[in-house]
Tab-separated table of C-alpha atoms in Angstrom:
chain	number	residue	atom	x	y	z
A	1	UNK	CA	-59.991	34.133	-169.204
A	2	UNK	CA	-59.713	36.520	-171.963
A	3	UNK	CA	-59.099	33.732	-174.163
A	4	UNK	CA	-60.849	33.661	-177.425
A	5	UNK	CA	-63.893	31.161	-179.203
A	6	UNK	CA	-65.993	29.667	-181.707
A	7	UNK	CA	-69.189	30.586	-180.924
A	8	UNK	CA	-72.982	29.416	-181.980
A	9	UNK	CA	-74.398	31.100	-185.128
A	10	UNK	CA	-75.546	34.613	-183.141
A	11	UNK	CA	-71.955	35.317	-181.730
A	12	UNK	CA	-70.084	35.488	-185.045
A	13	UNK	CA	-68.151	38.726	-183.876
A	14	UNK	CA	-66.493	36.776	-180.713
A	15	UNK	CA	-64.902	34.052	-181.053
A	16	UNK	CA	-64.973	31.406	-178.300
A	17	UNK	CA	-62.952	28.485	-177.263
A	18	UNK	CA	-64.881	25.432	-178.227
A	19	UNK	CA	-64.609	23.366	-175.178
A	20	UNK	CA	-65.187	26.288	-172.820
A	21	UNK	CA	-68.394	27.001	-174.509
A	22	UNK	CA	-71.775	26.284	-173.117
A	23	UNK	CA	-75.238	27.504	-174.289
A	24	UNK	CA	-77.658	25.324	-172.499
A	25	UNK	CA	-79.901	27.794	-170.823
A	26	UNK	CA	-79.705	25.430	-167.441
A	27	UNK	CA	-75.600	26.392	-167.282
A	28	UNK	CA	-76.742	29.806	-167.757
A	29	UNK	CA	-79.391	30.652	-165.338
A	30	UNK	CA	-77.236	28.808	-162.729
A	31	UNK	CA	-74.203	31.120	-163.316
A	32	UNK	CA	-76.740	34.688	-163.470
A	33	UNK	CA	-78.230	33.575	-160.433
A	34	UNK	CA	-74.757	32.682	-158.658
A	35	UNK	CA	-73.032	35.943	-159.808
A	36	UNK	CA	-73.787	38.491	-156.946
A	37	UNK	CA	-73.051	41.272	-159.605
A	38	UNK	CA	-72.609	41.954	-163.191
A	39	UNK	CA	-70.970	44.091	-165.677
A	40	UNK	CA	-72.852	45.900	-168.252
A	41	UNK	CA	-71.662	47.134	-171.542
A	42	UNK	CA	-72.952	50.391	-173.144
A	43	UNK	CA	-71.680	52.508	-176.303
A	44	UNK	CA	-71.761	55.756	-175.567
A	45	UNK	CA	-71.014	58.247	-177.922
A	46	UNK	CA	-68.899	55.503	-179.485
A	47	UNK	CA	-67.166	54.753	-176.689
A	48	UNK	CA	-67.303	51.561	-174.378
A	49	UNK	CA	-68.903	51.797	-170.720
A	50	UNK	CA	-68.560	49.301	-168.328
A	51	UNK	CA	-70.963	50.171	-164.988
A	52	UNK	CA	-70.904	47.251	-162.325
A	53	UNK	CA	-74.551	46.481	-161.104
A	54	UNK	CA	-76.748	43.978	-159.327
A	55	UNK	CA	-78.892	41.991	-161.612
A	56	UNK	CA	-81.646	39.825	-161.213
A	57	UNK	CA	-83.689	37.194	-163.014
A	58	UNK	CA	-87.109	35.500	-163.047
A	59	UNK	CA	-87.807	33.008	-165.627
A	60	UNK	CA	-86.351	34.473	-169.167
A	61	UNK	CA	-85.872	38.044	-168.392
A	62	UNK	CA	-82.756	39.967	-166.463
A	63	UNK	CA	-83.525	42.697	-164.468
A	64	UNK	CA	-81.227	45.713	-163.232
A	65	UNK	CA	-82.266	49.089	-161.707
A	66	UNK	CA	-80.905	52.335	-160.697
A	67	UNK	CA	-81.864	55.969	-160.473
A	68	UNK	CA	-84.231	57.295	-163.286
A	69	UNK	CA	-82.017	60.619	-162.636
A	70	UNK	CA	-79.094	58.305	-164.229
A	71	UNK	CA	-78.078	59.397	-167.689
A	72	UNK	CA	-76.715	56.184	-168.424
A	73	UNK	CA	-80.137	54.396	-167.192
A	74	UNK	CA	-81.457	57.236	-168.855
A	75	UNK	CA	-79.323	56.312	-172.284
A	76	UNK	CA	-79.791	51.981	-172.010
A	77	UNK	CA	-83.678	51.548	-173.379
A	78	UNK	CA	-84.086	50.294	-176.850
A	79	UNK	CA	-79.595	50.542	-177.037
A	80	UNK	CA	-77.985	47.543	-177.137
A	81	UNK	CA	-75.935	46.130	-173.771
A	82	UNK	CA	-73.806	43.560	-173.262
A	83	UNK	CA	-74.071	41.984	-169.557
A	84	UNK	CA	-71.549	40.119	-168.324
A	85	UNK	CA	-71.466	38.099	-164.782
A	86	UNK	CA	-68.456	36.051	-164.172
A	87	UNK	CA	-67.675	33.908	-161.002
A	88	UNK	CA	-63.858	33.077	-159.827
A	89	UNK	CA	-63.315	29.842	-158.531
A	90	UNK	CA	-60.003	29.057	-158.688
A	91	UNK	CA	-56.448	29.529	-159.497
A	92	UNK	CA	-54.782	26.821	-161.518
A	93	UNK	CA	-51.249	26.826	-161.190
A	94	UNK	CA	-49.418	24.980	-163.658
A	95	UNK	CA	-45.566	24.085	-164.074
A	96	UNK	CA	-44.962	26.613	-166.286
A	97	UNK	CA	-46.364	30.479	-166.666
A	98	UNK	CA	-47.917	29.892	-170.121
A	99	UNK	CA	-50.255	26.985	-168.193
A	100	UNK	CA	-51.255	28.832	-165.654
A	101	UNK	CA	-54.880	29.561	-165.907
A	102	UNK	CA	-58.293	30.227	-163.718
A	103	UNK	CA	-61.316	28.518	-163.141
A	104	UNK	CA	-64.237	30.380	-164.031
A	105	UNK	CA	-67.771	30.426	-165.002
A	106	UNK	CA	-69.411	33.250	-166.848
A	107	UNK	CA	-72.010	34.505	-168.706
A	108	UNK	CA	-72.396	37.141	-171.500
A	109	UNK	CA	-76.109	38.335	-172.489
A	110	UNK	CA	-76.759	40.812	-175.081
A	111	UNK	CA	-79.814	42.415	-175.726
A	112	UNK	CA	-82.047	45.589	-175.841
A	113	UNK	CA	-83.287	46.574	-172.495
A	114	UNK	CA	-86.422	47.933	-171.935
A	115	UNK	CA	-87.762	50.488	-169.190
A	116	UNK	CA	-90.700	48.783	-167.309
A	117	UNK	CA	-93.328	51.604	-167.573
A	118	UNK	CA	-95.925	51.057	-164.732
A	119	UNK	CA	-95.737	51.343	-161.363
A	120	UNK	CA	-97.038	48.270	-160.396
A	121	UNK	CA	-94.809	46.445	-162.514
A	122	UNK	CA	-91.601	48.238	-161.098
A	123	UNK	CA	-92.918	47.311	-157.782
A	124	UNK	CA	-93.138	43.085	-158.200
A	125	UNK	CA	-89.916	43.358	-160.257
A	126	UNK	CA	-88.304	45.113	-157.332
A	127	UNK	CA	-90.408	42.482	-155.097
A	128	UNK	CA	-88.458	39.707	-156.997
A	129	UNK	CA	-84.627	41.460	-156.579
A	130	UNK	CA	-85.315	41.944	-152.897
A	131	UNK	CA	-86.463	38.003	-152.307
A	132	UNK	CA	-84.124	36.998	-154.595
A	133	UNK	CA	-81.411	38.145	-152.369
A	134	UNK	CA	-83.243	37.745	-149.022
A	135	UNK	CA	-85.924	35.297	-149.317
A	136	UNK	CA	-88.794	36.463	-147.248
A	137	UNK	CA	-87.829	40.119	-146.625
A	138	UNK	CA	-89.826	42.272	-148.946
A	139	UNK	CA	-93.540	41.738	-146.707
A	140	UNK	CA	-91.567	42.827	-143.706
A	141	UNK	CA	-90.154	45.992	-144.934
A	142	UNK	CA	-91.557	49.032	-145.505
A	143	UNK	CA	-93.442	49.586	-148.457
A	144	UNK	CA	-92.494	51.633	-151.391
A	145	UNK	CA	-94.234	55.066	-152.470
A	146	UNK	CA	-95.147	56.196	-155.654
A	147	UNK	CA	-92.477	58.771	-155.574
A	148	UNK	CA	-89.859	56.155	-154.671
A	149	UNK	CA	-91.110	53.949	-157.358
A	150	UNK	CA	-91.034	56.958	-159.783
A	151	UNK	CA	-87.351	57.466	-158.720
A	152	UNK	CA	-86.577	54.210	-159.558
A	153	UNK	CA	-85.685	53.038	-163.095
A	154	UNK	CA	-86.034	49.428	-163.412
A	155	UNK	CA	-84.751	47.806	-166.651
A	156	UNK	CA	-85.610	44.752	-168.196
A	157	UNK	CA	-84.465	42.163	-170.720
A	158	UNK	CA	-84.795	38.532	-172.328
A	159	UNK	CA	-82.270	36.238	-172.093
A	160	UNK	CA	-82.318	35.006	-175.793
A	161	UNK	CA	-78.795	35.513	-176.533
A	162	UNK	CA	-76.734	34.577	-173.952
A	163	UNK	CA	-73.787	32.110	-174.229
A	164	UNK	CA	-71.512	30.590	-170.774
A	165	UNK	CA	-68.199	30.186	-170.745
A	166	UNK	CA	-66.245	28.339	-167.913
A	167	UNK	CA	-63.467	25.984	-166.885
A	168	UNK	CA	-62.846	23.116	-164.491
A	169	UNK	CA	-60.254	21.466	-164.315
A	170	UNK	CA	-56.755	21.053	-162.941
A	171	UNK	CA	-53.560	22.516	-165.102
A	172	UNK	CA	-52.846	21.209	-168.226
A	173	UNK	CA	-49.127	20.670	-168.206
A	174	UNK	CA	-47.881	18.952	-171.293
A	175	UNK	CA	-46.258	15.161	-170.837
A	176	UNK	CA	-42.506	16.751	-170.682
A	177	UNK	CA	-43.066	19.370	-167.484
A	178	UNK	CA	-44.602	17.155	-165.144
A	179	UNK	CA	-41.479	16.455	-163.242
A	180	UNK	CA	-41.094	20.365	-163.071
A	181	UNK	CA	-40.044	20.433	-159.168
A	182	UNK	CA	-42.873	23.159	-158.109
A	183	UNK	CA	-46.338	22.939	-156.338
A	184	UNK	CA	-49.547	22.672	-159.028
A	185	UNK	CA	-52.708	22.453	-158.828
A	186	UNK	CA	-55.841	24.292	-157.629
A	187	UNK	CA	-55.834	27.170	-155.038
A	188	UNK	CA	-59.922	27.772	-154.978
A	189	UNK	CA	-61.316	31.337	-153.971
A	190	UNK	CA	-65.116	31.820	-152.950
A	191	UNK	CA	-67.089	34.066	-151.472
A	192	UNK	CA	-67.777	34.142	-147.777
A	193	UNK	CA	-71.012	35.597	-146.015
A	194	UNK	CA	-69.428	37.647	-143.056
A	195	UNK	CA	-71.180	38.159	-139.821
A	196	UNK	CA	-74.534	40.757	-140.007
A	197	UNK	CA	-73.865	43.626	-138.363
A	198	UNK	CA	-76.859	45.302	-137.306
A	199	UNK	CA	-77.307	49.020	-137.134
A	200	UNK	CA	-78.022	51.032	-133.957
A	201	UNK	CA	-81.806	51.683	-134.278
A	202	UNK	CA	-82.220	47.893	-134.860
A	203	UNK	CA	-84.011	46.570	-132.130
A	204	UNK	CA	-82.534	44.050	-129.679
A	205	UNK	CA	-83.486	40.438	-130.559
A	206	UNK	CA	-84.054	41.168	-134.081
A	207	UNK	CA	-83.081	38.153	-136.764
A	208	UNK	CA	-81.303	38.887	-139.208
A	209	UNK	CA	-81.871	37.590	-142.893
A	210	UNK	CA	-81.979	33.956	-142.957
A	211	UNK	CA	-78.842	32.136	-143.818
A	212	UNK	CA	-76.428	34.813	-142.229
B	1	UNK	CA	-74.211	50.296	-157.984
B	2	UNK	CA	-75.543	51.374	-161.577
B	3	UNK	CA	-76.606	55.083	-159.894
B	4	UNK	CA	-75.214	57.696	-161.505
B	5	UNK	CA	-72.180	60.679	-161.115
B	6	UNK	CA	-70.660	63.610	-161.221
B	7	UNK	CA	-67.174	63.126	-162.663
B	8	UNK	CA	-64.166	64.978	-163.069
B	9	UNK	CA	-63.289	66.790	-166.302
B	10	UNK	CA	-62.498	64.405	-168.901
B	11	UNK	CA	-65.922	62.006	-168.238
B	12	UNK	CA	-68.049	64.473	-168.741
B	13	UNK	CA	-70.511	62.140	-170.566
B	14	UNK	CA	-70.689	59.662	-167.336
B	15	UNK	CA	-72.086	60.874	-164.548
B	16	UNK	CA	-71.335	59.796	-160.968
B	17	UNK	CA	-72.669	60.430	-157.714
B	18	UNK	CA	-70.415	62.888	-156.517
B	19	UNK	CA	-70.026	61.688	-152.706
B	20	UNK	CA	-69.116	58.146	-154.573
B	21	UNK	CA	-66.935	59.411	-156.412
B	22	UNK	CA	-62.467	59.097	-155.503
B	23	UNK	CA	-60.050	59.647	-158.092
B	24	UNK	CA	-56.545	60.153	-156.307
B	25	UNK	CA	-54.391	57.503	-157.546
B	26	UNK	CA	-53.638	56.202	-154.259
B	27	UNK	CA	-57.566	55.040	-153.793
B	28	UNK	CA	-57.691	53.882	-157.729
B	29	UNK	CA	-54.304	51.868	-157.520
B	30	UNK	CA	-55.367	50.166	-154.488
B	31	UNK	CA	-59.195	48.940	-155.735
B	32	UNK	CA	-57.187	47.621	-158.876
B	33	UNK	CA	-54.777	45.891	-156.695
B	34	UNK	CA	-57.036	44.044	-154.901
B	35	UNK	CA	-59.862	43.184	-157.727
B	36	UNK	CA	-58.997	39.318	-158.941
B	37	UNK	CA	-60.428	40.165	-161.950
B	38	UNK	CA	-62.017	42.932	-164.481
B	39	UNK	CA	-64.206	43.022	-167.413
B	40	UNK	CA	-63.176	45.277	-170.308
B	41	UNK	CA	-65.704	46.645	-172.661
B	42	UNK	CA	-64.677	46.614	-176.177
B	43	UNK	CA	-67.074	48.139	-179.231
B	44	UNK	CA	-67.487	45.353	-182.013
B	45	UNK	CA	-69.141	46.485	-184.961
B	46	UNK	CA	-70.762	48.619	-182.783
B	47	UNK	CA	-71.833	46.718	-180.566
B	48	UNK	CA	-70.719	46.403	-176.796
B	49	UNK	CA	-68.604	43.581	-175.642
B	50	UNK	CA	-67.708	42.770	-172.452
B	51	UNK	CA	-64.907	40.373	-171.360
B	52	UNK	CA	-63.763	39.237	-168.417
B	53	UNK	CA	-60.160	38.780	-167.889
B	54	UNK	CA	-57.314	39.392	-165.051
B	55	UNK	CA	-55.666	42.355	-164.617
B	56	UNK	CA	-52.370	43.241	-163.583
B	57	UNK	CA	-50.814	46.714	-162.467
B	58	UNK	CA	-47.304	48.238	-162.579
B	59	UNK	CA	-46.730	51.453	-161.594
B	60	UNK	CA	-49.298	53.641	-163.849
B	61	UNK	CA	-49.954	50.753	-166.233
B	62	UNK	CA	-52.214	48.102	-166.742
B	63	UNK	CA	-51.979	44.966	-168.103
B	64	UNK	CA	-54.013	41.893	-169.218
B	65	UNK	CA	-52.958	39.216	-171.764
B	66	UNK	CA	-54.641	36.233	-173.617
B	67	UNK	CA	-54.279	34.048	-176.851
B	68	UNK	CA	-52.978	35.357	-179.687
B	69	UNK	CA	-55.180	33.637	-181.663
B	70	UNK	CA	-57.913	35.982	-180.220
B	71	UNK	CA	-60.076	37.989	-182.193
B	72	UNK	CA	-61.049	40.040	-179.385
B	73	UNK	CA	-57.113	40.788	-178.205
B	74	UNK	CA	-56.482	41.352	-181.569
B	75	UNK	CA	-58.741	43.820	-182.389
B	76	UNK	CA	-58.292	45.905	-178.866
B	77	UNK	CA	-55.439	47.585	-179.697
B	78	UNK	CA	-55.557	51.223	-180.716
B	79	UNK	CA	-59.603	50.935	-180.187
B	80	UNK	CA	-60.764	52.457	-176.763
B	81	UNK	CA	-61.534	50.094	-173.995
B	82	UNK	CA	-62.998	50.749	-170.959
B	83	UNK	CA	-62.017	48.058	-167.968
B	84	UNK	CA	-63.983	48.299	-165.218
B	85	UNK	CA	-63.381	46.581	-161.822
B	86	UNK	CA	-65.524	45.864	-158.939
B	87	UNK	CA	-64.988	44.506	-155.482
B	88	UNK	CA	-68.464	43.823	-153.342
B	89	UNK	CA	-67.986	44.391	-149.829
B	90	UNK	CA	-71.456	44.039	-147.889
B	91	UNK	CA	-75.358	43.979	-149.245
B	92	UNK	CA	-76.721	47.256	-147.083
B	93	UNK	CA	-80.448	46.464	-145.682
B	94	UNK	CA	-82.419	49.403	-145.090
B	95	UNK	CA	-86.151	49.387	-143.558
B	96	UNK	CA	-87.590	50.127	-147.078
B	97	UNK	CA	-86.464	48.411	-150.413
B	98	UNK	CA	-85.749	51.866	-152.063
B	99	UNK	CA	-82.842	52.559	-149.260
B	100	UNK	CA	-81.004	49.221	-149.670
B	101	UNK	CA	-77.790	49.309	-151.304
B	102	UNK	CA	-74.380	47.886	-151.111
B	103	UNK	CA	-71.132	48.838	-150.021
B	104	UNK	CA	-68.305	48.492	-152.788
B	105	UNK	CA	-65.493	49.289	-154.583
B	106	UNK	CA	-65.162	49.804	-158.336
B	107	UNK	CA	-62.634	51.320	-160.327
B	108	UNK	CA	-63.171	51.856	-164.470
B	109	UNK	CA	-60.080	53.257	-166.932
B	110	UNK	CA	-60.434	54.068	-169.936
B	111	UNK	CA	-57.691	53.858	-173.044
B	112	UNK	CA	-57.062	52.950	-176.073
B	113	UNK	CA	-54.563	49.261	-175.649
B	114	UNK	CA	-50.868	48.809	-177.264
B	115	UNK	CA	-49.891	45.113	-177.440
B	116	UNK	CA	-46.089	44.856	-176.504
B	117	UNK	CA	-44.153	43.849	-178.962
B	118	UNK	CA	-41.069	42.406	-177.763
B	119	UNK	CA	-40.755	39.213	-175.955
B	120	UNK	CA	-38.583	40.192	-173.480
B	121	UNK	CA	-40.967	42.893	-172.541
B	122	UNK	CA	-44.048	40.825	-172.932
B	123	UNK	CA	-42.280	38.509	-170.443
B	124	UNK	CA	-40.822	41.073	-167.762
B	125	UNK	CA	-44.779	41.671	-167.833
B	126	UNK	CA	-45.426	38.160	-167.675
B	127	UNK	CA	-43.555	37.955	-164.451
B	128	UNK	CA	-45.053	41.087	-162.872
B	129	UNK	CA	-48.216	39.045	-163.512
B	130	UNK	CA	-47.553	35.612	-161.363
B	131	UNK	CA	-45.394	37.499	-158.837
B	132	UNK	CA	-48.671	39.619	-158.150
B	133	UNK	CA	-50.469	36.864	-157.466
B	134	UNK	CA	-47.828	34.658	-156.092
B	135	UNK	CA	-44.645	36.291	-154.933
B	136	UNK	CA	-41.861	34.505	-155.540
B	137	UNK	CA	-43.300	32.172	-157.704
B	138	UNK	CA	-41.762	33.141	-160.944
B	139	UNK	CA	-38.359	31.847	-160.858
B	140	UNK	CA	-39.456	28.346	-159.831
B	141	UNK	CA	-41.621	27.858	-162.770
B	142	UNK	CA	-40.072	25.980	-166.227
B	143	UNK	CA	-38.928	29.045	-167.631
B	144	UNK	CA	-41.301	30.545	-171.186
B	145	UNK	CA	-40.326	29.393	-174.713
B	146	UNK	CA	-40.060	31.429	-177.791
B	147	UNK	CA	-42.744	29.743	-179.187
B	148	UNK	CA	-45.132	30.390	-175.791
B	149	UNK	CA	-44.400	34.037	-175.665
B	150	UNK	CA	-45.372	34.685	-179.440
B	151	UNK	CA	-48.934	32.808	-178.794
B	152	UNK	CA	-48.728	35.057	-176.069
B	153	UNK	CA	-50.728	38.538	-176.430
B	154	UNK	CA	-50.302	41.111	-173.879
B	155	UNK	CA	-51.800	44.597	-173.809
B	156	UNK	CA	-50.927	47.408	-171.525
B	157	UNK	CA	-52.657	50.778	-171.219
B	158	UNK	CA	-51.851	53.635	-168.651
B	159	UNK	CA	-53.597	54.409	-165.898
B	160	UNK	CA	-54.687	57.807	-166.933
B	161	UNK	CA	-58.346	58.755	-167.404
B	162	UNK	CA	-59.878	56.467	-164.231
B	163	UNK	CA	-62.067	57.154	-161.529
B	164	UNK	CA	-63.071	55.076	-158.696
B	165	UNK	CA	-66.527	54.559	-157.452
B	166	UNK	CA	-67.390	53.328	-153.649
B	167	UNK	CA	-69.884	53.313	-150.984
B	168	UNK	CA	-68.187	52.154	-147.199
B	169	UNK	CA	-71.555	52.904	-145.087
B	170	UNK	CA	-74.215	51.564	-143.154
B	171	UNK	CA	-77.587	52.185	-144.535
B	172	UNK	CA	-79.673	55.509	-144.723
B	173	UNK	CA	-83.126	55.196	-143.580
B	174	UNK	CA	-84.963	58.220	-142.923
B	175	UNK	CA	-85.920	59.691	-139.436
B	176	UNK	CA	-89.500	58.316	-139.742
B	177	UNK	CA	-88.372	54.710	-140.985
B	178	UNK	CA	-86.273	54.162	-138.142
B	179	UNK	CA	-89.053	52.590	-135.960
B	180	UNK	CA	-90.287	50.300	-138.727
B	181	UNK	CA	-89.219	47.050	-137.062
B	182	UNK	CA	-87.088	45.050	-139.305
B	183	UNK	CA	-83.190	44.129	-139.135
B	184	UNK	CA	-81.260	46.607	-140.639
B	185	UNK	CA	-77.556	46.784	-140.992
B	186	UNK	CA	-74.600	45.491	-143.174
B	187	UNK	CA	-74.176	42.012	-144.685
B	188	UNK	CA	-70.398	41.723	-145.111
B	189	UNK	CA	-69.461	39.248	-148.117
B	190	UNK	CA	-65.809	38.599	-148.609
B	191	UNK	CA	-63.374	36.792	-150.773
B	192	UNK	CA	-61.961	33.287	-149.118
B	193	UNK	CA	-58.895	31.337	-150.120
B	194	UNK	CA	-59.658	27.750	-149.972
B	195	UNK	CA	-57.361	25.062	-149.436
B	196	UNK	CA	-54.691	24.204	-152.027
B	197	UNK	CA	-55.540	21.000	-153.915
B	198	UNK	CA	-52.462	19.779	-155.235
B	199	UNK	CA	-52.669	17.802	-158.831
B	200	UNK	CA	-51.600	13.967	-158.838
B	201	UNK	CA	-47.910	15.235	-159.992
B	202	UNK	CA	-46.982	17.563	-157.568
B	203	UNK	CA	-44.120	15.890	-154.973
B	204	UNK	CA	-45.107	15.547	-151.584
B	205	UNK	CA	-44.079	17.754	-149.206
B	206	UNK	CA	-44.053	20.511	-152.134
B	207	UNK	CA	-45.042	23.879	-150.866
B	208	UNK	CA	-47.924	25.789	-152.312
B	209	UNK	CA	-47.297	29.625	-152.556
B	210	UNK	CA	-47.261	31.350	-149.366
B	211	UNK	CA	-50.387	32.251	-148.058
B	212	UNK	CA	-52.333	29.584	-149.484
């Protein structure tokens, strides 16, 4: 997966695989939305951070909160990030080690967050991360206060250079290991919803969030 | 996941939430064990790059390879990294937005890369590599070629500024929330091996790895 590129005119510092490359926004709203979390990328005192979060989308923006008591939410606004959400879907085992590969789709977004300022606007972006994940549940929960809000940073930013990157296929043995005598092929991973497992103050009868 | 720390010593400018935070080796070697996959932050130009790529450990070393043709492998070593890997174990729903969270397990090292040198070490870590993900797989594969293992990068880097990150709890709604009648609890969400999918040369009746 590390492996390296030729990239559109903005990514001239990382070089990408041709044929693994995709930039069509489609390919990459599909994989953001899929990814249940993300990486993000800070310099920090000239040093790289990687902090896992949950991010969110509507339309061409990426959202992620956190504490505003975090120094490194704190740190983000106006510095540049690089976000990175990559799914697994399978292992592809080939006839020999160096063919061996993985499956993958991923997505790298780099950009300039912003804190969103207001209240209100924290509120419907927060609105958005809750539905996104459980459609329906933010009107039945209980509403935020200003103080929560205020304790909440929520960051924002536009998905205008972004680039996917995945894979497909079976292994790619060459002509002359095929008869190799081992097992090859695909040995897919995905992610499983478990079953909800409601606390004890949760009343009897109570559905959980739909689709679990 | 983003909120913030109190770490040990030597991260001094990342703060962590101090009941999140684990740092025995035992806890950090185990979350690294069990992650399919990282993403390691690199500083470009200075700018932040994150790549995702799979991880392997041996003892107090970790290792990830790629192309050697990669611009990004190539200019890792020597330059600090920071690989960072996550597991998500269950969304947490709470009565109110602001006390929803999730329960996982994230690991990040920091270092500064060497790329091995020798091919007979790059391919004793080679094997450590496919027998962690498939034991016993290794000696039944067409063996590597000069040739493979020079297009071959690997990097290692000890295990020895990390810190691990989790959250293994149900959620934390406050006395007065605890009427507010909604479902509440964990949403587990797991990793699933699928069913091997042999390619159009494999024998029949060859075995996929064990456990597959």
């Amino acid at each position: 997966m590390t492996a390296a590129p030729t990239p559109p005119s903005r990514f001239t510092r990382v070089r990408r695989l041709p044929e693994r490359g995709a930039y069509d926004r489609a390919t990459i709203d599909a994989i953001l939305d899929a990814a249940p979390l993300c990486h993000i990328g800070h310099v920090i005192d000239g040093r790289p951070v990687v902090i896992p979060t949950i991010h969110w989308r509507v339309g061409d923006t990426l959202y992620w909160h956190g504490s505003s008591a975090s120094r490194m939410l704190e740190a983000t606004p106006g510095a540049e990030v690089c976000l990175t959400a990559t799914l697994l879907d399978a292992y592809v085992l080939a006839r020999s080690g160096f063919n061996h590969s993985v499956n993958y789709r991923s997505v790298m977004c780099f950009g300039r967050p912003r804190a969103l300022a207001e209240a209100a606007e924290k509120e419907a972006a927060l609105e958005h991360f809750i539905e996104h994940l459980f459609p329906g549940r933010w009107p039945s929960l209980r509403p935020p206060t200003a103080q929560e809000l205020k304790a909440t940073a929520v960051l924002s930013m536009p998905i205008d250079e972004a680039s996917a990157k995945l894979r497909t296929d079976g292994p790619h043995d060459p002509e002359a290991d095929l008869a190799w005598p081992v097992w090859a092929g695909l040995l897919p991973v995905f992610t499983m919803r478990g079953a909800p497992m409601p606390d004890a103050h949760t009343a009897p009868g109570t559905e959980p969030p739909q689709g679990w």
